[in-house]
Amino acid sequence: MFDPKQERAADAGPVVIGVTAIAASMAAVNGFTGFLAGAPPFWLDSISTVLVSSAALVWVTRTLHVLASNRRARGRLWTARDLTIGLGAPVSTSIALIALAVWNSWMPVERCFSHPWQICGTFSSVCGNRACLLLYDARNRPIYNYCHAVADDSGFVMIKPAHWWTYQPKYGVLVCGDQRSQPFRLSSEFTASPCEAIKEF
Amino acid sequence: MARIRWHHLAVGLLIIATGLGMLGGDEKAETILKIEFQFKSEEYRQGSIYSSMAPIIWAGLERGEVTKTVVSDGRLIIEARFSNFTPSRNETFELDLGPKRLKFVARPVVWSQPDINGWKTGTMAPVLFLQQPDPDWMTLEKAQWLVTAADHMILELTLHNFSALPHAGVEVNLGGTEHNNCLMADRAFAEIEIRFSFQKGVLTLLSSDPEFGELIRRPFTFEFHPCGTTGFWADLGPTGSIAARQIFRIRYRFPPTIPIGKVISVGGYPVPLSENGQIAFSTLLLIGGGDPFRRQEPGEGIQVRLDGERVYPQWAAVPLR
């Protein structure tokens, strides 16, 4: 007699499970931690999105396949309960993977449809022209792997990204020698013309 | 067929010429800067300190015109203007503010539409120098001549050490120069010994100047060139240390007359000397650089100069008025 459980067990082989586990892990690590900091976040997000979306596609396909198998096995007299047999794992995996794909794709998609940005304003501190600025994206990941030196004695900064795909900074940390400020949110004034924003430390 | 009249032709040529002039002429641009400066500590955010700092702004070799300096909300606000000047994107400006030199890069400029004469005005985003290190220098607040009832000339200097550190003091020099236009025939050089007493003290609300002056012998160099610069120079000695956050006044009292071994003539006429070979000290100053009836060139006139660390300004004009 045809057993849908045996068919599912045969299909969800170790390769699929392994690839899924790797994609999901990378997407989760990238999306929720700064562990992969150093590489441009846009590309990390994009790669994670592609990987986890592919895995999600496999699992959605599998879910539909199990659903169709259940229906075929029960013939014309099927109930809703009959159809859901063995769907728990594929459905929950699919939902988790889709959520991860959305979470990872959100910022690259937003970047693609946004205008070029600039950060411009004065970061006033007793450190003067020895200060520099670390910039972080909306998920607190460093955007650059170096500290942006202020341009002059007033602490003026004007940063325009070299690439269109560089995320807009949302948070900053002012560094003065061995000292660091608390992370602060870059208000919208710092992206507005004509550079009159000021943050005092 | 319409006839072309001469005045139509003239108007047409005028319009064309004006258009060409506007296209081919130099850019008429004026850039306006606004700079705000504030010390870190509130106690130093005073008009008296800010006003002693005399701002000068440079963009390369171009000097800006400081059009306004006001103190508002504990900040020194400076407005400056550069005529015929469009800052490049990477232009670096220098602001001399008292003894400090601050550098800043050009901010974005918002340009107005050109007016009827083709002038356009650009307003640069404000430059904010906040939380600046507190002043660690002493300022020469005042230098003036006083005359006593006995016709003694007194040079009074008021120094303000507003820093939180004591100041080691400065060496005070008095000098004067004046340029002559070959109207005179004689040349003279004299090393004159003058004796002056000095007083110094701290101004407080409760006490007047304590006196501890003694007569000090100092060389007073006087040089007279009929076709050059006439001048004098005197080293008045050190002030001694000045305590933190104190206004310090020092007075040098010169005798009414000083002996001079040589007759000086001006324009062929001898300088009035007293019968016993004395010259009035004020006359010496007048010959040396203080003629109040003559418009002096920059750098001429009687000046007091302070040599030492952490003092600003280092010289001041002391006209005989």
Short mmCIF file of C-alpha atoms in Angstrom, two decimals:
data_model
loop_
_atom_site.label_atom_id
_atom_site.label_comp_id
_atom_site.label_asym_id
_atom_site.label_seq_id
_atom_site.Cartn_x
_atom_site.Cartn_y
_atom_site.Cartn_z
CA MET A 1 0.00 0.00 0.00
CA PHE A 2 1.21 3.56 -0.79
CA ASP A 3 2.53 5.35 2.24
CA PRO A 4 2.98 9.14 1.83
CA LYS A 5 5.30 9.27 4.83
CA GLN A 6 7.73 6.89 3.14
CA GLU A 7 7.67 8.97 -0.03
CA ARG A 8 8.39 12.19 1.93
CA ALA A 9 11.18 10.52 3.81
CA ALA A 10 12.73 9.45 0.54
CA ASP A 11 12.44 12.90 -1.06
CA ALA A 12 13.75 15.06 1.78
CA GLY A 13 17.22 13.68 1.45
CA PRO A 14 20.28 14.73 3.39
CA VAL A 15 21.43 17.08 0.60
CA VAL A 16 18.28 19.14 0.71
CA ILE A 17 18.27 19.23 4.47
CA GLY A 18 21.96 20.14 4.57
CA VAL A 19 21.68 22.91 1.99
CA THR A 20 18.61 24.23 3.74
CA ALA A 21 20.36 24.21 7.08
CA ILE A 22 23.37 26.08 5.66
CA ALA A 23 21.24 28.68 3.84
CA ALA A 24 19.03 29.25 6.83
CA SER A 25 21.96 29.51 9.19
CA MET A 26 23.75 32.02 7.00
CA ALA A 27 20.60 34.07 6.52
CA ALA A 28 19.87 34.04 10.23
CA VAL A 29 23.44 34.90 11.21
CA ASN A 30 23.62 37.65 8.62
CA GLY A 31 20.17 39.00 9.37
CA PHE A 32 20.27 39.00 13.14
CA THR A 33 23.91 39.32 14.09
CA GLY A 34 26.92 41.28 12.94
CA PHE A 35 29.01 38.15 12.78
CA LEU A 36 29.74 38.50 9.07
CA ALA A 37 30.76 42.14 9.42
CA GLY A 38 33.55 43.25 7.14
CA ALA A 39 32.01 42.45 3.79
CA PRO A 40 29.55 44.98 2.35
CA PRO A 41 26.18 44.33 4.05
CA PHE A 42 24.31 44.84 0.78
CA TRP A 43 26.04 41.90 -0.86
CA LEU A 44 25.83 39.74 2.23
CA ASP A 45 22.11 40.40 2.33
CA SER A 46 21.75 39.75 -1.39
CA ILE A 47 23.65 36.44 -1.26
CA SER A 48 21.70 35.35 1.80
CA THR A 49 18.48 36.30 0.06
CA VAL A 50 19.32 34.22 -3.00
CA LEU A 51 20.35 31.21 -0.93
CA VAL A 52 17.47 31.25 1.48
CA SER A 53 14.96 32.03 -1.29
CA SER A 54 16.20 29.03 -3.24
CA ALA A 55 15.83 26.83 -0.17
CA ALA A 56 12.40 28.29 0.47
CA LEU A 57 11.40 27.53 -3.12
CA VAL A 58 12.49 23.91 -2.71
CA TRP A 59 10.47 23.57 0.48
CA VAL A 60 7.38 25.27 -0.91
CA THR A 61 7.55 22.95 -3.90
CA ARG A 62 7.90 20.03 -1.56
CA THR A 63 4.95 21.16 0.49
CA LEU A 64 2.78 21.38 -2.60
CA HIS A 65 4.06 18.00 -3.71
CA VAL A 66 3.13 16.39 -0.37
CA LEU A 67 -0.26 18.04 -0.55
CA ALA A 68 -0.84 16.65 -4.01
CA SER A 69 0.39 13.20 -2.93
CA ASN A 70 -1.96 13.16 0.02
CA ARG A 71 -4.85 14.04 -2.21
CA ARG A 72 -3.97 11.37 -4.77
CA ALA A 73 -3.58 8.74 -2.05
CA ARG A 74 -7.00 9.45 -0.59
CA GLY A 75 -8.80 9.44 -3.90
CA ARG A 76 -12.04 11.32 -4.13
CA LEU A 77 -13.02 10.82 -0.52
CA TRP A 78 -10.51 13.03 1.27
CA THR A 79 -10.90 15.23 4.24
CA ALA A 80 -8.97 18.31 5.25
CA ARG A 81 -7.27 16.28 7.95
CA ASP A 82 -6.14 13.72 5.35
CA LEU A 83 -4.46 16.45 3.31
CA THR A 84 -2.44 17.84 6.20
CA ILE A 85 -0.82 14.55 7.10
CA GLY A 86 2.94 15.01 7.04
CA LEU A 87 2.76 18.70 6.18
CA GLY A 88 3.96 20.04 9.55
CA ALA A 89 7.68 20.00 8.85
CA PRO A 90 7.61 21.26 5.24
CA VAL A 91 5.10 24.03 5.97
CA SER A 92 6.90 25.32 9.05
CA THR A 93 10.27 25.12 7.25
CA SER A 94 8.81 26.97 4.26
CA ILE A 95 7.36 29.71 6.47
CA ALA A 96 10.62 30.10 8.34
CA LEU A 97 12.62 30.25 5.13
CA ILE A 98 10.23 32.76 3.51
CA ALA A 99 10.43 34.95 6.62
CA LEU A 100 14.21 34.81 6.49
CA ALA A 101 14.17 35.62 2.77
CA VAL A 102 11.95 38.66 3.35
CA TRP A 103 14.07 39.81 6.28
CA ASN A 104 17.28 39.54 4.24
CA SER A 105 15.89 40.98 1.02
CA TRP A 106 14.21 43.99 2.59
CA MET A 107 17.24 46.23 2.81
CA PRO A 108 18.75 45.41 -0.62
CA VAL A 109 15.37 46.00 -2.26
CA GLU A 110 14.93 49.26 -0.36
CA ARG A 111 18.44 50.34 -1.41
CA CYS A 112 17.69 49.59 -5.06
CA PHE A 113 14.68 51.88 -5.02
CA SER A 114 16.17 54.71 -2.92
CA HIS A 115 17.92 57.91 -3.92
CA PRO A 116 21.67 58.34 -3.41
CA TRP A 117 22.42 59.46 0.12
CA GLN A 118 24.93 61.66 1.84
CA ILE A 119 25.79 62.26 5.45
CA CYS A 120 26.65 65.86 6.11
CA GLY A 121 26.96 67.86 9.30
CA THR A 122 29.12 68.73 12.25
CA PHE A 123 30.12 66.28 14.96
CA SER A 124 31.38 68.61 17.63
CA SER A 125 33.65 67.27 20.32
CA VAL A 126 36.66 68.30 22.32
CA CYS A 127 38.60 65.93 20.10
CA GLY A 128 38.43 68.41 17.23
CA ASN A 129 40.01 67.21 14.02
CA ARG A 130 41.35 64.02 15.61
CA ALA A 131 37.90 62.49 15.79
CA CYS A 132 36.55 59.91 13.38
CA LEU A 133 33.18 58.38 12.76
CA LEU A 134 32.13 54.75 12.55
CA LEU A 135 28.92 54.21 10.59
CA TYR A 136 26.39 51.43 11.00
CA ASP A 137 23.35 50.40 9.01
CA ALA A 138 19.82 49.96 10.33
CA ARG A 139 20.79 46.56 11.75
CA ASN A 140 23.89 47.89 13.49
CA ARG A 141 26.30 46.37 11.03
CA PRO A 142 29.36 48.42 10.08
CA ILE A 143 29.00 49.94 6.64
CA TYR A 144 32.68 50.62 6.18
CA ASN A 145 35.56 48.71 7.67
CA TYR A 146 37.33 51.93 8.61
CA CYS A 147 36.68 55.05 10.65
CA HIS A 148 35.81 58.18 8.68
CA ALA A 149 38.05 61.06 9.78
CA VAL A 150 36.31 64.39 10.24
CA ALA A 151 37.24 66.92 7.59
CA ASP A 152 38.37 69.86 9.70
CA ASP A 153 38.80 71.44 13.13
CA SER A 154 35.06 71.94 13.53
CA GLY A 155 34.30 68.22 13.20
CA PHE A 156 32.60 68.63 9.84
CA VAL A 157 31.80 65.49 7.91
CA MET A 158 30.51 65.02 4.40
CA ILE A 159 30.28 61.44 3.24
CA LYS A 160 28.99 60.32 -0.12
CA PRO A 161 29.13 56.61 -0.88
CA ALA A 162 31.43 55.44 -3.62
CA HIS A 163 28.89 52.81 -4.75
CA TRP A 164 25.17 52.99 -5.26
CA TRP A 165 24.71 49.81 -3.30
CA THR A 166 26.23 51.10 -0.05
CA TYR A 167 23.58 51.23 2.63
CA GLN A 168 22.64 54.53 4.17
CA PRO A 169 24.07 54.81 7.69
CA LYS A 170 21.51 54.94 10.46
CA TYR A 171 23.77 54.89 13.50
CA GLY A 172 27.16 56.29 14.32
CA VAL A 173 29.88 56.13 16.94
CA LEU A 174 32.37 58.94 17.40
CA VAL A 175 35.89 57.74 18.10
CA CYS A 176 38.53 59.88 19.74
CA GLY A 177 41.74 58.01 20.39
CA ASP A 178 40.87 55.18 22.73
CA GLN A 179 37.48 56.60 23.60
CA ARG A 180 34.22 55.86 21.87
CA SER A 181 30.89 57.57 22.22
CA GLN A 182 27.68 55.69 22.83
CA PRO A 183 26.07 54.65 19.54
CA PHE A 184 23.70 57.38 18.40
CA ARG A 185 21.03 57.53 15.77
CA LEU A 186 21.81 59.75 12.78
CA SER A 187 18.80 61.99 12.52
CA SER A 188 17.31 62.85 9.16
CA GLU A 189 18.91 66.30 9.43
CA PHE A 190 22.25 64.71 8.63
CA THR A 191 21.00 63.59 5.24
CA ALA A 192 19.36 66.92 4.42
CA SER A 193 20.83 69.85 2.57
CA PRO A 194 22.50 72.26 3.38
CA CYS A 195 24.55 70.49 6.01
CA GLU A 196 23.43 72.42 9.07
CA ALA A 197 22.97 69.42 11.32
CA ILE A 198 25.06 69.24 14.45
CA LYS A 199 25.66 66.60 17.09
CA GLU A 200 27.56 67.57 20.22
CA PHE A 201 29.45 65.12 22.37
CA MET B 1 8.66 96.73 -46.07
CA ALA B 2 9.39 98.08 -42.62
CA ARG B 3 12.14 100.65 -42.53
CA ILE B 4 14.95 100.11 -40.04
CA ARG B 5 15.55 103.31 -38.15
CA TRP B 6 18.90 104.23 -36.66
CA HIS B 7 17.67 104.12 -33.08
CA HIS B 8 16.32 100.59 -33.60
CA LEU B 9 19.74 99.55 -34.79
CA ALA B 10 21.43 101.23 -31.81
CA VAL B 11 19.12 99.52 -29.31
CA GLY B 12 19.72 96.19 -31.00
CA LEU B 13 23.47 96.60 -30.86
CA LEU B 14 23.25 97.63 -27.22
CA ILE B 15 21.30 94.48 -26.34
CA ILE B 16 23.77 92.28 -28.21
CA ALA B 17 26.74 94.00 -26.57
CA THR B 18 25.19 93.63 -23.13
CA GLY B 19 24.52 89.96 -23.76
CA LEU B 20 28.07 89.36 -24.95
CA GLY B 21 29.42 91.25 -21.98
CA MET B 22 27.45 89.09 -19.59
CA LEU B 23 28.56 85.93 -21.33
CA GLY B 24 32.19 86.80 -21.68
CA GLY B 25 32.73 88.82 -18.51
CA ASP B 26 34.21 87.62 -15.26
CA GLU B 27 31.96 85.84 -12.85
CA LYS B 28 30.59 88.27 -10.34
CA ALA B 29 30.17 86.18 -7.27
CA GLU B 30 30.18 86.94 -3.59
CA THR B 31 30.35 84.23 -0.96
CA ILE B 32 28.98 84.83 2.51
CA LEU B 33 30.17 82.78 5.46
CA LYS B 34 28.73 82.50 8.92
CA ILE B 35 30.91 81.04 11.64
CA GLU B 36 29.94 80.30 15.21
CA PHE B 37 32.57 79.80 17.88
CA GLN B 38 32.08 78.71 21.47
CA PHE B 39 34.43 77.79 24.27
CA LYS B 40 33.94 74.53 26.09
CA SER B 41 33.43 76.07 29.51
CA GLU B 42 30.63 78.49 30.16
CA GLU B 43 32.80 80.82 32.26
CA TYR B 44 34.79 81.81 29.18
CA ARG B 45 31.82 82.52 26.96
CA GLN B 46 32.05 86.24 27.59
CA GLY B 47 31.94 89.16 25.25
CA SER B 48 35.14 90.60 26.74
CA ILE B 49 37.09 87.48 25.83
CA TYR B 50 35.45 86.98 22.45
CA SER B 51 35.93 90.60 21.49
CA SER B 52 39.68 90.35 22.10
CA MET B 53 40.03 87.67 19.47
CA ALA B 54 39.84 89.81 16.28
CA PRO B 55 38.88 87.27 13.59
CA ILE B 56 40.68 87.13 10.25
CA ILE B 57 39.56 84.71 7.54
CA TRP B 58 41.61 83.42 4.65
CA ALA B 59 40.88 81.21 1.68
CA GLY B 60 44.33 80.53 0.33
CA LEU B 61 45.77 83.98 -0.38
CA GLU B 62 42.34 85.56 -0.51
CA ARG B 63 41.40 87.45 2.63
CA GLY B 64 37.75 87.68 3.50
CA GLU B 65 36.09 90.78 4.82
CA VAL B 66 34.67 90.31 8.30
CA THR B 67 31.38 92.16 8.13
CA LYS B 68 29.93 91.39 11.53
CA THR B 69 30.96 89.96 14.89
CA VAL B 70 28.40 89.60 17.64
CA VAL B 71 28.15 87.57 20.80
CA SER B 72 24.88 85.74 21.20
CA ASP B 73 23.93 82.91 23.56
CA GLY B 74 27.52 82.50 24.65
CA ARG B 75 28.75 82.15 21.09
CA LEU B 76 30.87 84.42 18.97
CA ILE B 77 29.11 84.79 15.64
CA ILE B 78 31.24 85.98 12.74
CA GLU B 79 29.97 86.91 9.33
CA ALA B 80 32.45 87.30 6.51
CA ARG B 81 32.33 87.97 2.82
CA PHE B 82 34.56 87.01 -0.07
CA SER B 83 34.06 89.09 -3.17
CA ASN B 84 34.69 87.70 -6.64
CA PHE B 85 35.24 84.34 -5.12
CA THR B 86 33.62 80.98 -5.64
CA PRO B 87 34.96 78.35 -3.27
CA SER B 88 35.89 75.07 -4.84
CA ARG B 89 34.55 71.87 -3.39
CA ASN B 90 37.78 71.15 -1.54
CA GLU B 91 38.53 74.73 -0.59
CA THR B 92 40.14 75.07 2.82
CA PHE B 93 39.62 78.20 4.85
CA GLU B 94 41.70 79.41 7.76
CA LEU B 95 40.26 81.37 10.61
CA ASP B 96 42.68 83.28 12.82
CA LEU B 97 40.89 83.87 16.06
CA GLY B 98 43.09 85.42 18.65
CA PRO B 99 46.17 83.21 18.87
CA LYS B 100 44.23 80.24 17.51
CA ARG B 101 44.27 79.15 13.88
CA LEU B 102 41.33 76.99 12.90
CA LYS B 103 40.94 75.28 9.55
CA PHE B 104 37.68 74.37 7.92
CA VAL B 105 36.60 73.02 4.57
CA ALA B 106 34.02 74.59 2.31
CA ARG B 107 30.42 73.73 3.04
CA PRO B 108 27.75 73.51 0.37
CA VAL B 109 26.85 76.95 -0.97
CA VAL B 110 23.33 78.03 -1.90
CA TRP B 111 23.50 80.54 -4.75
CA SER B 112 21.01 83.28 -5.45
CA GLN B 113 19.90 84.21 -8.94
CA PRO B 114 22.20 86.82 -10.53
CA ASP B 115 20.90 90.35 -10.08
CA ILE B 116 20.52 92.89 -12.85
CA ASN B 117 24.26 93.54 -12.82
CA GLY B 118 25.10 89.88 -13.00
CA TRP B 119 26.11 89.57 -9.35
CA LYS B 120 25.18 86.42 -7.54
CA THR B 121 25.49 85.74 -3.85
CA GLY B 122 26.31 82.39 -2.34
CA THR B 123 25.55 81.59 1.26
CA MET B 124 27.63 78.83 2.76
CA ALA B 125 26.17 76.51 5.37
CA PRO B 126 27.23 77.70 8.84
CA VAL B 127 30.56 76.61 10.24
CA LEU B 128 30.26 75.61 13.88
CA PHE B 129 33.29 75.53 16.14
CA LEU B 130 31.74 74.39 19.38
CA GLN B 131 33.31 72.91 22.53
CA GLN B 132 36.56 74.62 21.65
CA PRO B 133 39.43 74.42 24.14
CA ASP B 134 39.21 77.11 26.78
CA PRO B 135 41.54 80.07 26.37
CA ASP B 136 44.97 79.50 27.84
CA TRP B 137 46.37 82.85 26.86
CA MET B 138 46.62 86.29 28.36
CA THR B 139 45.18 89.24 26.55
CA LEU B 140 46.38 92.82 26.36
CA GLU B 141 43.12 94.55 27.08
CA LYS B 142 44.27 98.15 27.11
CA ALA B 143 47.34 100.27 26.52
CA GLN B 144 47.16 104.02 27.05
CA TRP B 145 49.12 107.11 27.97
CA LEU B 146 48.24 109.04 31.08
CA VAL B 147 49.72 112.34 32.22
CA THR B 148 50.05 113.18 35.86
CA ALA B 149 49.60 116.61 37.38
CA ALA B 150 53.40 116.86 37.52
CA ASP B 151 53.60 116.18 33.77
CA HIS B 152 54.92 112.68 34.20
CA MET B 153 53.94 110.49 31.29
CA ILE B 154 52.56 107.14 32.34
CA LEU B 155 52.18 104.18 30.08
CA GLU B 156 49.44 102.00 31.51
CA LEU B 157 48.91 98.44 30.34
CA THR B 158 46.02 96.25 31.40
CA LEU B 159 46.61 92.55 31.00
CA HIS B 160 43.94 89.94 31.58
CA ASN B 161 44.96 86.40 32.28
CA PHE B 162 41.60 84.66 31.96
CA SER B 163 43.15 81.24 31.77
CA ALA B 164 42.99 78.79 34.65
CA LEU B 165 46.78 78.67 34.65
CA PRO B 166 49.20 81.26 35.96
CA HIS B 167 51.09 83.12 33.29
CA ALA B 168 54.86 83.47 33.39
CA GLY B 169 54.60 87.08 32.29
CA VAL B 170 55.91 88.92 29.28
CA GLU B 171 58.69 91.26 28.33
CA VAL B 172 57.36 94.71 27.57
CA ASN B 173 58.81 96.82 24.79
CA LEU B 174 57.88 100.31 23.75
CA GLY B 175 58.68 101.58 20.31
CA GLY B 176 57.71 104.01 17.64
CA THR B 177 58.45 104.56 14.00
CA GLU B 178 57.69 107.25 11.52
CA HIS B 179 58.74 107.65 7.94
CA ASN B 180 60.30 110.92 6.84
CA ASN B 181 60.20 112.24 3.32
CA CYS B 182 63.64 113.81 3.15
CA LEU B 183 62.47 117.15 4.41
CA MET B 184 65.18 117.22 7.01
CA ALA B 185 68.86 117.46 6.72
CA ASP B 186 70.30 116.04 9.93
CA ARG B 187 70.80 112.51 11.05
CA ALA B 188 71.04 111.60 14.68
CA PHE B 189 71.40 108.52 16.79
CA ALA B 190 71.20 108.61 20.50
CA GLU B 191 71.33 106.04 23.22
CA ILE B 192 69.54 107.72 26.03
CA GLU B 193 69.30 106.38 29.49
CA ILE B 194 65.88 106.92 30.91
CA ARG B 195 64.71 106.21 34.38
CA PHE B 196 61.20 105.25 35.02
CA SER B 197 59.34 103.80 37.89
CA PHE B 198 56.63 101.26 37.53
CA GLN B 199 53.71 100.04 39.48
CA LYS B 200 51.95 96.80 38.98
CA GLY B 201 49.07 95.19 40.65
CA VAL B 202 45.96 93.17 40.45
CA LEU B 203 42.68 94.88 40.02
CA THR B 204 40.08 93.60 42.39
CA LEU B 205 36.92 95.14 43.67
CA LEU B 206 38.44 95.70 47.07
CA SER B 207 41.89 97.02 46.50
CA SER B 208 43.64 99.65 44.46
CA ASP B 209 47.05 99.18 42.94
CA PRO B 210 49.72 98.20 45.42
CA GLU B 211 52.89 100.14 44.74
CA PHE B 212 56.18 98.45 44.64
CA GLY B 213 57.91 100.40 41.92
CA GLU B 214 61.50 101.50 41.96
CA LEU B 215 63.42 103.63 39.55
CA ILE B 216 64.83 101.39 36.88
CA ARG B 217 67.54 102.35 34.44
CA ARG B 218 66.75 101.31 30.90
CA PRO B 219 68.35 102.16 27.59
CA PHE B 220 66.12 104.09 25.29
CA THR B 221 67.35 103.90 21.70
CA PHE B 222 66.45 106.77 19.47
CA GLU B 223 67.34 106.87 15.79
CA PHE B 224 66.64 109.67 13.40
CA HIS B 225 67.00 109.35 9.63
CA PRO B 226 66.21 112.41 7.55
CA CYS B 227 65.27 110.28 4.54
CA GLY B 228 64.05 107.14 6.23
CA THR B 229 62.43 105.78 9.28
CA THR B 230 62.80 107.60 12.52
CA GLY B 231 62.13 105.61 15.57
CA PHE B 232 62.79 104.70 19.14
CA TRP B 233 62.84 101.52 21.08
CA ALA B 234 62.87 100.79 24.78
CA ASP B 235 62.89 97.55 26.69
CA LEU B 236 60.72 98.11 29.70
CA GLY B 237 61.54 94.77 31.27
CA PRO B 238 59.48 91.79 32.39
CA THR B 239 56.08 92.01 34.00
CA GLY B 240 56.67 89.08 36.31
CA SER B 241 54.22 86.23 36.67
CA ILE B 242 50.51 86.84 36.55
CA ALA B 243 48.16 84.65 38.52
CA ALA B 244 45.31 82.72 36.96
CA ARG B 245 42.07 84.51 36.21
CA GLN B 246 43.37 87.95 37.12
CA ILE B 247 43.25 91.36 35.59
CA PHE B 248 46.68 92.84 35.98
CA ARG B 249 47.61 96.45 35.49
CA ILE B 250 51.09 97.78 35.13
CA ARG B 251 52.14 101.41 34.88
CA TYR B 252 55.43 102.81 33.66
CA ARG B 253 56.04 106.34 34.79
CA PHE B 254 58.47 108.30 32.70
CA PRO B 255 60.06 111.57 33.79
CA PRO B 256 58.73 114.77 32.21
CA THR B 257 62.10 115.48 30.66
CA ILE B 258 65.14 113.41 29.93
CA PRO B 259 68.70 114.51 29.34
CA ILE B 260 69.90 114.31 25.82
CA GLY B 261 73.44 114.95 24.76
CA LYS B 262 72.81 115.96 21.21
CA VAL B 263 70.67 118.58 19.59
CA ILE B 264 68.14 117.21 17.18
CA SER B 265 66.76 119.37 14.47
CA VAL B 266 63.57 118.79 12.57
CA GLY B 267 63.27 120.46 9.20
CA GLY B 268 66.27 122.53 10.00
CA TYR B 269 64.84 123.75 13.25
CA PRO B 270 66.23 122.46 16.52
CA VAL B 271 63.88 120.53 18.72
CA PRO B 272 63.04 122.69 21.71
CA LEU B 273 65.31 121.73 24.52
CA SER B 274 65.31 123.04 27.96
CA GLU B 275 68.22 125.16 29.07
CA ASN B 276 70.00 122.37 30.83
CA GLY B 277 70.04 119.97 27.85
CA GLN B 278 66.81 118.22 28.59
CA ILE B 279 64.18 117.15 26.12
CA ALA B 280 60.56 116.63 26.99
CA PHE B 281 59.76 112.95 26.90
CA SER B 282 56.55 113.65 25.03
CA THR B 283 58.55 115.50 22.36
CA LEU B 284 60.76 112.48 21.93
CA LEU B 285 57.71 110.33 21.44
CA LEU B 286 56.26 112.78 18.96
CA ILE B 287 59.42 112.84 16.87
CA GLY B 288 59.78 109.10 17.08
CA GLY B 289 56.37 108.14 15.93
CA GLY B 290 53.53 109.95 17.48
CA ASP B 291 52.83 113.07 15.47
CA PRO B 292 49.11 113.44 16.00
CA PHE B 293 48.75 115.87 13.11
CA ARG B 294 50.09 113.53 10.52
CA ARG B 295 48.26 110.64 9.07
CA GLN B 296 50.41 107.62 9.81
CA GLU B 297 51.01 104.67 7.59
CA PRO B 298 50.21 101.16 8.84
CA GLY B 299 52.91 99.99 11.21
CA GLU B 300 53.90 103.52 12.14
CA GLY B 301 53.20 105.23 15.40
CA ILE B 302 53.91 104.34 18.97
CA GLN B 303 53.42 100.73 19.82
CA VAL B 304 53.80 98.54 22.84
CA ARG B 305 54.93 95.01 22.17
CA LEU B 306 54.73 92.03 24.48
CA ASP B 307 57.24 89.25 24.00
CA GLY B 308 56.34 85.96 25.59
CA GLU B 309 54.30 82.81 25.32
CA ARG B 310 50.53 82.66 25.34
CA VAL B 311 49.79 86.34 24.96
CA TYR B 312 47.42 87.97 22.51
CA PRO B 313 47.50 90.47 20.97
CA GLN B 314 51.25 90.82 21.08
CA TRP B 315 51.24 94.48 20.26
CA ALA B 316 48.97 97.47 20.48
CA ALA B 317 49.10 101.01 19.21
CA VAL B 318 49.45 103.64 21.93
CA PRO B 319 48.83 106.98 20.25
CA LEU B 320 49.66 110.18 22.08
CA ARG B 321 46.14 111.47 22.46
#
